[in-house]
Short mmCIF file of C-alpha atoms and ligand atoms in Angstrom, two decimals:
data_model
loop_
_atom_site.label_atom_id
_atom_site.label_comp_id
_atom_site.label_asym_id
_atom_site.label_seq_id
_atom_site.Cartn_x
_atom_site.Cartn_y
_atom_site.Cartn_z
CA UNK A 1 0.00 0.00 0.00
CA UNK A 2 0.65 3.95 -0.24
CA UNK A 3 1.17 5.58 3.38
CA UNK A 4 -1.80 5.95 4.79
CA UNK A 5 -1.31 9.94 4.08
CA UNK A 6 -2.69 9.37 0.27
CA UNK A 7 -5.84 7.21 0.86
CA UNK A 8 -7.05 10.16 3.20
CA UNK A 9 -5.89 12.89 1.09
CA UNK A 10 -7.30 10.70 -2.29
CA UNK A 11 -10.66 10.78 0.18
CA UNK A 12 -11.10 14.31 0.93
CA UNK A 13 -10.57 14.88 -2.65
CA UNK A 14 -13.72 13.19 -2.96
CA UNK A 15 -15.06 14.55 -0.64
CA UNK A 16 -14.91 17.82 -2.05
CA UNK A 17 -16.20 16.95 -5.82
CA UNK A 18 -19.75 16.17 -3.99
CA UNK A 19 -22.13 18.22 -3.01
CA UNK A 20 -23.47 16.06 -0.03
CA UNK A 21 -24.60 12.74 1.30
CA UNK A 22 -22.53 9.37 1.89
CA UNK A 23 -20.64 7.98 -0.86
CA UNK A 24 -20.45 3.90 -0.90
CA UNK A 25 -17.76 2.56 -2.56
CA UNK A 26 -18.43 -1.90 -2.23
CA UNK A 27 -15.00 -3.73 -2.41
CA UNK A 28 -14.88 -7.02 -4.46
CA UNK A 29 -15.88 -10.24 -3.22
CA UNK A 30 -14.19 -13.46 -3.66
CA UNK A 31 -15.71 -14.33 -7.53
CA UNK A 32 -16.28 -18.33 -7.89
CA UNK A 33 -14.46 -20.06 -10.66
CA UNK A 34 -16.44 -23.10 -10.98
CA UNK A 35 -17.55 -24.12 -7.41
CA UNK A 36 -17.95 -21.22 -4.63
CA UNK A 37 -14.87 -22.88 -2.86
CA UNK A 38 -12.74 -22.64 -5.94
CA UNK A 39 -12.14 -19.01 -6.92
CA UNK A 40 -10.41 -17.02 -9.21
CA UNK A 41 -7.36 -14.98 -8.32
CA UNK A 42 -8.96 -11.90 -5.69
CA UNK A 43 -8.90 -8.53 -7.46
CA UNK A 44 -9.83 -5.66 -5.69
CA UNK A 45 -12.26 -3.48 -7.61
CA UNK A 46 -10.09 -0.30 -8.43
CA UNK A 47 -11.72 2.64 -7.15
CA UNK A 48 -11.91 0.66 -3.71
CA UNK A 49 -8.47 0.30 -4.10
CA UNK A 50 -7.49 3.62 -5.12
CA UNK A 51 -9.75 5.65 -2.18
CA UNK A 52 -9.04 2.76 0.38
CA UNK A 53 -6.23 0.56 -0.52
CA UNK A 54 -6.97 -2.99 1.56
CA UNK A 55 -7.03 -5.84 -0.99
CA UNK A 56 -9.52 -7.89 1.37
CA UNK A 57 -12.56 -9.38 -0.21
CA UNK A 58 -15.74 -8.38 1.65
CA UNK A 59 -14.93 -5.13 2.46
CA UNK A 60 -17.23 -1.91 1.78
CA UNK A 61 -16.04 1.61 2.29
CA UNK A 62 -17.59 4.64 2.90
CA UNK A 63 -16.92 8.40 3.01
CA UNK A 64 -18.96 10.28 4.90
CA UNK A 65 -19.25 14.05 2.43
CA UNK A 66 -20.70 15.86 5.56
CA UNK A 67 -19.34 14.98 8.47
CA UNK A 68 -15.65 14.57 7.42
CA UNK A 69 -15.59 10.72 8.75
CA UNK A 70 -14.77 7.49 6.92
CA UNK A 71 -15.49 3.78 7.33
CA UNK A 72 -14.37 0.72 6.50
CA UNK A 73 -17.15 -2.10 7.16
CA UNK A 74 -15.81 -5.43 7.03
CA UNK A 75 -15.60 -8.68 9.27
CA UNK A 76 -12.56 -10.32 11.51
CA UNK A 77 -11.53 -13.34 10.66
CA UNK A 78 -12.66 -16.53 12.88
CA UNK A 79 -10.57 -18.94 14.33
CA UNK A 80 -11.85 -21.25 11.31
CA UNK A 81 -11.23 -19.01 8.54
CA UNK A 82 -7.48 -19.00 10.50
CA UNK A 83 -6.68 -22.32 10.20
CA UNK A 84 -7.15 -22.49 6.34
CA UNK A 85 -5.54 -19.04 5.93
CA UNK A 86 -3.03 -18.42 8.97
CA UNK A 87 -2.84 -15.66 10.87
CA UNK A 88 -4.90 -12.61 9.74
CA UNK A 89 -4.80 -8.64 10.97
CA UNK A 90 -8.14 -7.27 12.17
CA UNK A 91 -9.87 -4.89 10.14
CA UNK A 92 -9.61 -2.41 12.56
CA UNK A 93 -5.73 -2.56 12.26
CA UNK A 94 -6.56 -3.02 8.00
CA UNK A 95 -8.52 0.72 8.28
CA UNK A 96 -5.41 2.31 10.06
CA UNK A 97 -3.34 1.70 6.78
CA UNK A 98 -5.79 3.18 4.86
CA UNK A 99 -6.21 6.15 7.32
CA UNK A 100 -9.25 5.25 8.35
CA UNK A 101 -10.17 4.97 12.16
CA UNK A 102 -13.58 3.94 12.04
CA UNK A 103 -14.69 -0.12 11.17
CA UNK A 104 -17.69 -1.93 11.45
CA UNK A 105 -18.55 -5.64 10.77
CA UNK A 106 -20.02 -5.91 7.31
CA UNK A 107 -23.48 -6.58 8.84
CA UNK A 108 -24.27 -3.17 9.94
CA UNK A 109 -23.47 -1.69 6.88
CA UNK A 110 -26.88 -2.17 6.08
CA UNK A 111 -28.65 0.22 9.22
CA UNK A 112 -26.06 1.86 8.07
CA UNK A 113 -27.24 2.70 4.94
CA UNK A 114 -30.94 2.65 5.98
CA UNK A 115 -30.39 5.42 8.22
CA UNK A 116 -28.89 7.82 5.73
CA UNK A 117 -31.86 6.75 3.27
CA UNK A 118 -34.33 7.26 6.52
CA UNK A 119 -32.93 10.92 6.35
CA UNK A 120 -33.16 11.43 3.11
CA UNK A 121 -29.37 12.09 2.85
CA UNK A 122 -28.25 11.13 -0.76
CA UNK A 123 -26.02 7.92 -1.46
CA UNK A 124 -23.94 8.03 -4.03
CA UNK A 125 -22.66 4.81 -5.84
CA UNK A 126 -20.65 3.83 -9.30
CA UNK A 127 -22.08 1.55 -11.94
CA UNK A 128 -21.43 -1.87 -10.52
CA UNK A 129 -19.92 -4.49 -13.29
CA UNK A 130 -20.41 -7.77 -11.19
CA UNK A 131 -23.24 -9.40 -9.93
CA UNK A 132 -21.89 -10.06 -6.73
CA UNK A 133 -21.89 -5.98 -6.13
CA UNK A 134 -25.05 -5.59 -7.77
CA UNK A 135 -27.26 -7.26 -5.68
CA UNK A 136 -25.22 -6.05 -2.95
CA UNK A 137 -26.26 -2.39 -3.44
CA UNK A 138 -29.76 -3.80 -4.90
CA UNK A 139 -30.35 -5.25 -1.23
CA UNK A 140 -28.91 -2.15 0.30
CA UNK A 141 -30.64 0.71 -1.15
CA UNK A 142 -33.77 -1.45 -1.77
CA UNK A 143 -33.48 -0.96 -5.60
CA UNK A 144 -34.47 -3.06 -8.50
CA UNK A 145 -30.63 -4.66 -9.61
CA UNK A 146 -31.71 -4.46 -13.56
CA UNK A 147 -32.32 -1.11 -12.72
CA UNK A 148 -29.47 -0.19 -10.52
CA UNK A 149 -27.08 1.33 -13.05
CA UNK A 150 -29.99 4.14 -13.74
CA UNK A 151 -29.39 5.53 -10.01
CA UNK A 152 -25.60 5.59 -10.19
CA UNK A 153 -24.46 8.76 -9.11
CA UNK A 154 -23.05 10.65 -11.95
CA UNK A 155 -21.19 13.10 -9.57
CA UNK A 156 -19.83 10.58 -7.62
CA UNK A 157 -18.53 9.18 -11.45
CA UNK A 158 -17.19 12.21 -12.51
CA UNK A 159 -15.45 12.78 -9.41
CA UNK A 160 -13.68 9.35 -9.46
CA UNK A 161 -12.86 10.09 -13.17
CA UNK A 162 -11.40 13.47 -12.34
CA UNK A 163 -9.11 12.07 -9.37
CA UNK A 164 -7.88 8.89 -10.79
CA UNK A 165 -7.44 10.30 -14.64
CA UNK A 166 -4.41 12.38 -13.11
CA UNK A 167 -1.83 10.19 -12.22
CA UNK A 168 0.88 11.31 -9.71
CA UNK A 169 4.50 10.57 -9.77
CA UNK A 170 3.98 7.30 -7.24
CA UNK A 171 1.20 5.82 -9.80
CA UNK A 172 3.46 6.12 -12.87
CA UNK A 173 6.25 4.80 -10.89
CA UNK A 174 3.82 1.80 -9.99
CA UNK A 175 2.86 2.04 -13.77
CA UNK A 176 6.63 1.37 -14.65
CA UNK A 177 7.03 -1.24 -12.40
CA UNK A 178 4.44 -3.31 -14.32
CA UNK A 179 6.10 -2.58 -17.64
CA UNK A 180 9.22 -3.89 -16.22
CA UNK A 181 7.63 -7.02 -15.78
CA UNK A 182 6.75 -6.84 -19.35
CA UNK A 183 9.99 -5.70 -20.61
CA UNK A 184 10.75 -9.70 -19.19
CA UNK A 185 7.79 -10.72 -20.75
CA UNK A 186 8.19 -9.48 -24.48
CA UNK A 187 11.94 -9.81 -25.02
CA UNK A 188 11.30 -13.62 -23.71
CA UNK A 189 8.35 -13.98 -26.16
CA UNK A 190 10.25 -12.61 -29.15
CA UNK A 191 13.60 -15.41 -28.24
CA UNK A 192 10.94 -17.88 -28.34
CA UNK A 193 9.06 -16.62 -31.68
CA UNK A 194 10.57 -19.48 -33.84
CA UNK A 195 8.76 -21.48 -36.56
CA UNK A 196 7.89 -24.94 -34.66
CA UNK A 197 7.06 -23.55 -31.44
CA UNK A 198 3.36 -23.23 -29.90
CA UNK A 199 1.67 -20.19 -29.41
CA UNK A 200 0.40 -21.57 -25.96
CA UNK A 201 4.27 -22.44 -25.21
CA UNK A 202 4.86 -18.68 -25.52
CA UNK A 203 1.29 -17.08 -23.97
CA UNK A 204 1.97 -19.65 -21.26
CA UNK A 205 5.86 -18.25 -20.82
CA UNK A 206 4.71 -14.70 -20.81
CA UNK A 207 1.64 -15.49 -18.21
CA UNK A 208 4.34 -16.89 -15.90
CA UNK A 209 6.74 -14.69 -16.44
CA UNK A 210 3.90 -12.28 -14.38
CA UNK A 211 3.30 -14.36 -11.85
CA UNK A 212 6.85 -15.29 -11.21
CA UNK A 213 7.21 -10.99 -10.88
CA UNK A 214 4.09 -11.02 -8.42
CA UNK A 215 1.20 -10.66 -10.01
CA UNK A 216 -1.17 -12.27 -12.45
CA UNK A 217 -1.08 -10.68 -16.29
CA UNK A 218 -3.64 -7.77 -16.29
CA UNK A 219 -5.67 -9.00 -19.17
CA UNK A 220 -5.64 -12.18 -20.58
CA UNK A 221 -3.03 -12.55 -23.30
CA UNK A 222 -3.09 -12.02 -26.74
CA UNK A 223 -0.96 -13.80 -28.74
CA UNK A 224 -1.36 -15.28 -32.64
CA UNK A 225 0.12 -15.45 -35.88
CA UNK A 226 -3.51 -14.48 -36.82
CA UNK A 227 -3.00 -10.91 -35.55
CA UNK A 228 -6.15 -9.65 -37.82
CA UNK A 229 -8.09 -10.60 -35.04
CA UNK A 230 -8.01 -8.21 -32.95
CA UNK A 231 -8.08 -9.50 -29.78
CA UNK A 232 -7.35 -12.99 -30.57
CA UNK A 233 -7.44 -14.78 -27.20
CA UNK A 234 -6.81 -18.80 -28.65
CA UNK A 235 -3.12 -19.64 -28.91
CA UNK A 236 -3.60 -23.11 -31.12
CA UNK A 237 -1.46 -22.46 -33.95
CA UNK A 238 2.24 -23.59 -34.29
CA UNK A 239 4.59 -20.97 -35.96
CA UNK A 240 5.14 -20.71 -39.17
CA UNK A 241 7.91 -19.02 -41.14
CA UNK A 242 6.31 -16.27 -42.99
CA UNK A 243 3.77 -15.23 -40.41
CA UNK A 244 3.90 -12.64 -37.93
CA UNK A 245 3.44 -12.64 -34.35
CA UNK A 246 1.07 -10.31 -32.31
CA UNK A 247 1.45 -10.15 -28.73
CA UNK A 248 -0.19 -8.06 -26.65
CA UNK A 249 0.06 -8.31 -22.83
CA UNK A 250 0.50 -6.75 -19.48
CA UNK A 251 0.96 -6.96 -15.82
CA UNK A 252 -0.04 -5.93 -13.22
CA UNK A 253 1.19 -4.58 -9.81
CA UNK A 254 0.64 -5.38 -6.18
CA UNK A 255 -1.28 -2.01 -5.95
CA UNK A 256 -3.41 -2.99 -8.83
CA UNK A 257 -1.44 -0.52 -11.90
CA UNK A 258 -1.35 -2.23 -15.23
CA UNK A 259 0.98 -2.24 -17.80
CA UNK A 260 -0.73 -2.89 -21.93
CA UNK A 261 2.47 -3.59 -24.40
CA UNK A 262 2.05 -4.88 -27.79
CA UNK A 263 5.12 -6.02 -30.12
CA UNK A 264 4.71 -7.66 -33.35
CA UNK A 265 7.51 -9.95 -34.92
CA UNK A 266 8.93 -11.81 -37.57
CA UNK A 267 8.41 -15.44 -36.86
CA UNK A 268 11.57 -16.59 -37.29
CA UNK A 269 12.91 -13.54 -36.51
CA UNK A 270 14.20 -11.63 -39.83
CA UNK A 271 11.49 -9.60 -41.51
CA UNK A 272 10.72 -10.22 -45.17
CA UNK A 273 10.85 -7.07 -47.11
CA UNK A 274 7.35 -6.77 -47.32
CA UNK A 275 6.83 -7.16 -43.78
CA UNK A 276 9.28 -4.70 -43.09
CA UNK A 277 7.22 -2.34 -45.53
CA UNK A 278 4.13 -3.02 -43.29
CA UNK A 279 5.63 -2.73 -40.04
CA UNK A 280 7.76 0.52 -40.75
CA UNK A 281 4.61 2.52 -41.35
CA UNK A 282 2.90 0.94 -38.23
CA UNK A 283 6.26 2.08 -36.37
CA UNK A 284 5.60 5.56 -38.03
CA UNK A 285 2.24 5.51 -37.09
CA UNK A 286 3.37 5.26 -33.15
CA UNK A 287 5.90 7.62 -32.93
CA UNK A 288 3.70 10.30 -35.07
CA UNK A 289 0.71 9.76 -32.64
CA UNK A 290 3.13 10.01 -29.37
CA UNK A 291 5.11 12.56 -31.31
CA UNK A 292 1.61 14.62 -31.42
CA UNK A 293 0.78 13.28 -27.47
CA UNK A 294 0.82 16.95 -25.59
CA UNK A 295 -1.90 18.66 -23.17
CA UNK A 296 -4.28 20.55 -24.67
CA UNK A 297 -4.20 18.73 -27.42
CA UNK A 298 -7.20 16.03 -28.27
CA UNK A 299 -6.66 12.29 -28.11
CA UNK A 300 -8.95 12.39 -31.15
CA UNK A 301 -6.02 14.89 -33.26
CA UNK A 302 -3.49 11.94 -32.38
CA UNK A 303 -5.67 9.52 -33.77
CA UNK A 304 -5.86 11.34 -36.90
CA UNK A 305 -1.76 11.56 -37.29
CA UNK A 306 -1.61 8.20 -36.76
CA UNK A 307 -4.15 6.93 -39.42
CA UNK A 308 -3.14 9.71 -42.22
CA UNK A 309 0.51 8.02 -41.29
CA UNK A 310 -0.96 4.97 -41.90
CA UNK A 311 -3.05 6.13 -44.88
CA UNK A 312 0.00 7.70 -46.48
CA UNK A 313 1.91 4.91 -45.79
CA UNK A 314 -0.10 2.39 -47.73
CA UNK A 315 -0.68 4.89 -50.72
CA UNK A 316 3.17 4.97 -50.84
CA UNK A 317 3.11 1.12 -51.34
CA UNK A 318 0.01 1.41 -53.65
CA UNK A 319 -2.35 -0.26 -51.28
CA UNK A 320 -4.34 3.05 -51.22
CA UNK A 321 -4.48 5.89 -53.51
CA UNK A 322 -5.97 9.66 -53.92
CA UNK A 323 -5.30 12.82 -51.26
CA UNK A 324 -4.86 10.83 -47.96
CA UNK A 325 -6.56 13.44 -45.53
CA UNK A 326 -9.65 13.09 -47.30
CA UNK A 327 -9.49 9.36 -47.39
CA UNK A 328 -8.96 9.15 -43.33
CA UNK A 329 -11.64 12.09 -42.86
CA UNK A 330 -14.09 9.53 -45.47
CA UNK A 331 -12.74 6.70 -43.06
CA UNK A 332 -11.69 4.81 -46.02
CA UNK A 333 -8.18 4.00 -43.38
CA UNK A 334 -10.37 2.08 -41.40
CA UNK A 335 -10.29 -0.98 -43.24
CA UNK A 336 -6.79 -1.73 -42.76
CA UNK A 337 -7.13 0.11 -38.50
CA UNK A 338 -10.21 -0.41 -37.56
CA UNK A 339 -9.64 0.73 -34.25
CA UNK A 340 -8.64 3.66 -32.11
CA UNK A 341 -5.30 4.94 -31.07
CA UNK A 342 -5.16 4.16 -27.30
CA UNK A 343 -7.15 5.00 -24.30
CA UNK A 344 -6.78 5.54 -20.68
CA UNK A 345 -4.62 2.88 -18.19
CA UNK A 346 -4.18 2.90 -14.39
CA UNK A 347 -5.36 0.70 -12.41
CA UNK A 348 -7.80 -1.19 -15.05
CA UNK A 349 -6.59 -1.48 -18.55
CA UNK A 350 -9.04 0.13 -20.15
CA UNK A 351 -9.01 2.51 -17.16
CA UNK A 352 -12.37 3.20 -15.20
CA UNK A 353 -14.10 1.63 -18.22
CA UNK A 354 -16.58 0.20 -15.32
CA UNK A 355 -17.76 3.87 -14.85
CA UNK A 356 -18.86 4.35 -19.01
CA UNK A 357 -16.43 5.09 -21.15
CA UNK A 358 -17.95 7.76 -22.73
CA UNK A 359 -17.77 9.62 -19.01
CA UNK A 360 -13.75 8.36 -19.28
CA UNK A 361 -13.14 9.37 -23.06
CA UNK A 362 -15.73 12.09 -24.02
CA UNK A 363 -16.80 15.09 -22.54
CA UNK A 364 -18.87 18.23 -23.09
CA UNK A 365 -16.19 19.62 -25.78
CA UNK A 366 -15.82 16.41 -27.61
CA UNK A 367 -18.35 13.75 -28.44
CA UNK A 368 -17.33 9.83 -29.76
CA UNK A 369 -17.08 9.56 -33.78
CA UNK A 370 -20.09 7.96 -35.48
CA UNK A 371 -17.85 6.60 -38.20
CA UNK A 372 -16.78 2.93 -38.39
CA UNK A 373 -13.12 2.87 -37.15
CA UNK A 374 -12.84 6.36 -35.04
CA UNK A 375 -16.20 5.20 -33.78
CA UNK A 376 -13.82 2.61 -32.02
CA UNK A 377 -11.45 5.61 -29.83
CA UNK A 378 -12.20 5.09 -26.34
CA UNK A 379 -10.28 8.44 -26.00
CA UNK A 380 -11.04 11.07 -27.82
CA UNK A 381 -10.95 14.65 -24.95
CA UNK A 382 -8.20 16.94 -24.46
CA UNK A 383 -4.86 15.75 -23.19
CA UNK A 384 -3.77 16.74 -19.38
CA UNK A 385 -0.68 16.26 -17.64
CA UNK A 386 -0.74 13.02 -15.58
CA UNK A 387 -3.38 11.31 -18.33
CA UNK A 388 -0.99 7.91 -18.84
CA UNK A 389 -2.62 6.46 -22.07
CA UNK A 390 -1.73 3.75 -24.65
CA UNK A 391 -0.57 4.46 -28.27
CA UNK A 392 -1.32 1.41 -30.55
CA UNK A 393 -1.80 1.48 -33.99
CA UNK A 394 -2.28 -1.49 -36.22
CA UNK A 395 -2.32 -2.44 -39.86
CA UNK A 396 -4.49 -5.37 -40.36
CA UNK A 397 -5.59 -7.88 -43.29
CA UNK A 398 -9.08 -9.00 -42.11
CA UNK A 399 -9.98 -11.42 -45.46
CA UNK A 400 -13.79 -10.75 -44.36
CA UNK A 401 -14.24 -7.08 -44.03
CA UNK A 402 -12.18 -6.96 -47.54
CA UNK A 403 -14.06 -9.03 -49.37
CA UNK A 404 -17.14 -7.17 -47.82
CA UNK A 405 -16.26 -3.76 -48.63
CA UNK A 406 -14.63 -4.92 -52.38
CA UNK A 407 -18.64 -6.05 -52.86
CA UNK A 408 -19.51 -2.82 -52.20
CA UNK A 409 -17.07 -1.26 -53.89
CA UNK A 410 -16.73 1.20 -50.58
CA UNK A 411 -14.37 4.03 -51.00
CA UNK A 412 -13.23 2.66 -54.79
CA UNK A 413 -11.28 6.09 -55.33
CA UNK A 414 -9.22 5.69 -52.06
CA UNK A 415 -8.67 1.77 -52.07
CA UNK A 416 -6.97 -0.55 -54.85
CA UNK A 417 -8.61 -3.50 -54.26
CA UNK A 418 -6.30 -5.38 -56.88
CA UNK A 419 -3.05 -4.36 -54.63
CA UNK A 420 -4.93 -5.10 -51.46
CA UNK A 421 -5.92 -8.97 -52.53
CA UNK A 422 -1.41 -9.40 -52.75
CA UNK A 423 -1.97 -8.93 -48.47
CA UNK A 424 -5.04 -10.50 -47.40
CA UNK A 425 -2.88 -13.77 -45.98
CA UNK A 426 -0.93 -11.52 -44.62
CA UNK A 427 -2.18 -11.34 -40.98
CA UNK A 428 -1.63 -8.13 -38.78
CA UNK A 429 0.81 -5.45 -37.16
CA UNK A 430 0.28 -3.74 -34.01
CA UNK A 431 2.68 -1.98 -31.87
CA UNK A 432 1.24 -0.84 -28.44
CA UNK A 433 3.44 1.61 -25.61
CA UNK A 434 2.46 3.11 -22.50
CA UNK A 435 2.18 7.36 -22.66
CA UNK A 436 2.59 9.87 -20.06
CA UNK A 437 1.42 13.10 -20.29
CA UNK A 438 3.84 15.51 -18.93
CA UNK A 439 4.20 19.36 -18.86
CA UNK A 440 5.35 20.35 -21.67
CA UNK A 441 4.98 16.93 -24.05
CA UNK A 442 4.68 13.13 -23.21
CA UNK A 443 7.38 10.47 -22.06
CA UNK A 444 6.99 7.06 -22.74
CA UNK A 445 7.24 4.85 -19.51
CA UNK A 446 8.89 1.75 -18.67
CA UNK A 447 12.19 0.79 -20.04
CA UNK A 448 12.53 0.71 -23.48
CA UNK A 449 10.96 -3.04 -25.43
CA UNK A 450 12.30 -3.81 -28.52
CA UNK A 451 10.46 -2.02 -31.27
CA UNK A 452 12.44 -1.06 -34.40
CA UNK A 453 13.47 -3.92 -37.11
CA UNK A 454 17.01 -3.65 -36.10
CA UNK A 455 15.84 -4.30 -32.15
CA UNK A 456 13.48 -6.76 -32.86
CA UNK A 457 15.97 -8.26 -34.83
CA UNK A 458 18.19 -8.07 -32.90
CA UNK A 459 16.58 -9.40 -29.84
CA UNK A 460 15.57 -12.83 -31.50
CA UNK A 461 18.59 -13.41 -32.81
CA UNK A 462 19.09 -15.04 -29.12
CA UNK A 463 16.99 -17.48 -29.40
CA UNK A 464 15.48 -19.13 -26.72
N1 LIG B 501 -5.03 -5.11 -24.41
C1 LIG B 501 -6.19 -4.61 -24.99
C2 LIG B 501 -5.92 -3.30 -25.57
O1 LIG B 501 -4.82 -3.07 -26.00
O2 LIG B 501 -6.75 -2.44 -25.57
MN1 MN B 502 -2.98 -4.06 -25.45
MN1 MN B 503 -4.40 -1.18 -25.10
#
């Protein structure tokens, strides 16, 4: 954990951004993986973590807007639960780390509540995304759970966003301690990237490779020679020469910050020319959208860079054709990146995605794209410093969406279809770092993973 210092200054933060009531904030539970007994790895839910820091399941937290007190509600272990688990601190001793000097047993949390609703004080909640915390706050506040998400407080969501989208100095360090772990990650999978070798042997590798640093990976792996697919989760294929390999993975840290890398490589490890051709402009495509990464500036504008590098790319290899800002602003780009640029990380991946992205991405000055592609940019407001975001363009051969649009002859004047049909076995390119906003520009964290041909290269050449 942080000293205590931070979880009561992160709280009376809060505190301020609302205009009154209690503010509930449930922890995670223990979530069953196929018997109650048997359960997945514990995760805390994030905004627990980041206003109250205790990675205990069964916890619920609660900051108290006008009377300047918080809680932590949550039960002592029994001499049962002791004997499976060993020894065990009492919440009471828990709250202290979190600065908090008042703790009740979980069970009273509901008077609790009651009361404040009895005095018609307001309760403010986030959007739950598990069940478990659902009906949790559905049997608390006496609300309908396929209704709950309507009564979410949106101040109490905007505040959360506002707090946690500004990471200090101690988060990105946290933030760089999880790429570390990936640094180990990627420059193992790319040794092991040799035709002959399973994709599971190398998914598997980098998965322990997490563990082994602490922590499981923070989303699950994606790894394939079929890197069209965007998030291609099944690792079946064996390695082929000729094929490249998307891998995009992360880890995660004992306080909960993730790391999202993705490096694409030769199998084999020497790029064919017209890989190289592929990957250079995906390469361009990154460093022109971090190049662009400054405050003030919209995530949206970076976007753009990136896919008129891509667009401008291709046209130089004849893949597309005509003025390349009006093909991007047509979307005609989106065939080959049909995604956006990056988005938000912290301590979720797709950071506070739980609380709606468009509260996370979008604001009053900026609304999401309608077009396919951009529609797809899970970031698209101005830039602060302390906003740590991904960059992570892609190139991308999808046979389906080809053939579909070639039917339709969609954006003919932009697109030669003829050139186009030379790729479609091709497969996919991404290349995914982790951005912080700073003053005056952008740094990217985490020590430096293998990204240009001559690193990548260069890396595999010691094979593993
Ligand atoms: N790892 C999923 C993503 O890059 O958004
Ligand atoms: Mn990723
Ligand atoms: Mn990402």
């Amino acid at each position: 954990m942080f000293n205590p210092q931070i979880y009561t200054e992160r709280r009376n933060a809060l505190r301020k951004l609302i205009p009154s009531g209690i503010i509930l904030l449930p922890g995670n539970t223990e979530a069953a993986y196929n018997y109650p007994a048997n359960t997945y790895t514990f995760r805390q839910d994030s905004t627990f973590s980041y206003f109250f820091g205790l990675e205990n399941p069964d916890f619920a937290g609660v900051i108290d807007v006008d009377n300047d007190i918080d809680y932590i509600f949550g039960n002592d272990f029994e001499i049962d639960d002791i004997i499976w688990m060993g020894p065990q601190p009492k919440v009471f001793d828990l709250a202290l780390k979190a600065g908090v000097k008042n703790t009740a047993p979980l069970g009273e949390l509901n008077s609790f509540i009651g009361n404040a609703i009895q005095k018609q004080r307001p309760v403010h909640f986030a959007p739950a995304y598990r069940a478990e915390t659902t009906l949790q706050l559905s049997g608390l506040l006496g609300l309908n759970p396929l209704r709950i998400r309507d009564y979410a407080s949106m101040p109490l969501i905007e505040g959360i966003i506002k707090l946690r989208s500004i990471k200090s100095d101690l988060e990105t360090a946290e933030i760089e301690k999880a790429i570390e772990t990936a640094w180990h990650m990627f420059t193992t999978g790319m040794r092991m990237a040799h035709p002959g070798r399973k994709e599971q042997e190398i998914a598997g590798t980098m998965e322990g490779i997490s563990i082994a640093h602490g922590r499981p990976v923070s989303f699950p792996v994606i790894l394939s020679t079929n890197g069209q697919i965007l998030h291609n989760h099944h690792h079946d294929n064996i390695l082929q020469e000729g094929r490249m390999l998307v891998m995009d993975a992360g880890s995660e840290t004992h306080l909960n910050y993730a790391s999202d890398i993705t490096r694409t490589v030769p199998v084999g490890g020497k790029f064919t020319q017209k890989q190289r051709e592929i990957y250079e402009i995906v390469l361009n495509a990154n460093l022109n959208g971090i190049a662009a990464t400054k405050p003030g500036t919209f995530y949206r504008d970076c976007h753009m860079v990136a896919s008129e590098t891509i667009a401008g790319g291709l046209k130089d290899l004849g893949l597309m054709k005509g003025d390349v800002k009006e093909a991007v602003a047509a979307g005609a780009h989106a065939l080959f990146f049909p995604h956006g640029l990056g988005h938000m990380l912290g301590m979720d991946v797709h950071d506070m995605e739980g609380l709606g992205q468009i509260n996370v991405g979008y604001d009053h000055e900026i609304q999401p794209s309608q077009q396919f592609g951009t529609a797809y940019l899970r970031l698209g407001r101005r830039l602060q410093p302390g906003f740590v975001l991904t960059n992570e363009p892609g190139i991308y051969f999808i046979p389906e969406l080809i053939d579909m649009w070639k039917a339709e002859k969609k954006y003919a004047e932009f697109l030669d279809y003829d050139k186009i049909e030379q790729y479609r076995n091709f497969g996919g390119i991404r290349i995914e770092d982790d951005i912080l906003v700073t003053a005056d520009g952008n740094r990217v964290l985490g020590k430096p993973i293998p990204k240009t041909v001559a690193e990548v290269e260069a890396t595999m050449a010691d094979k593993l």
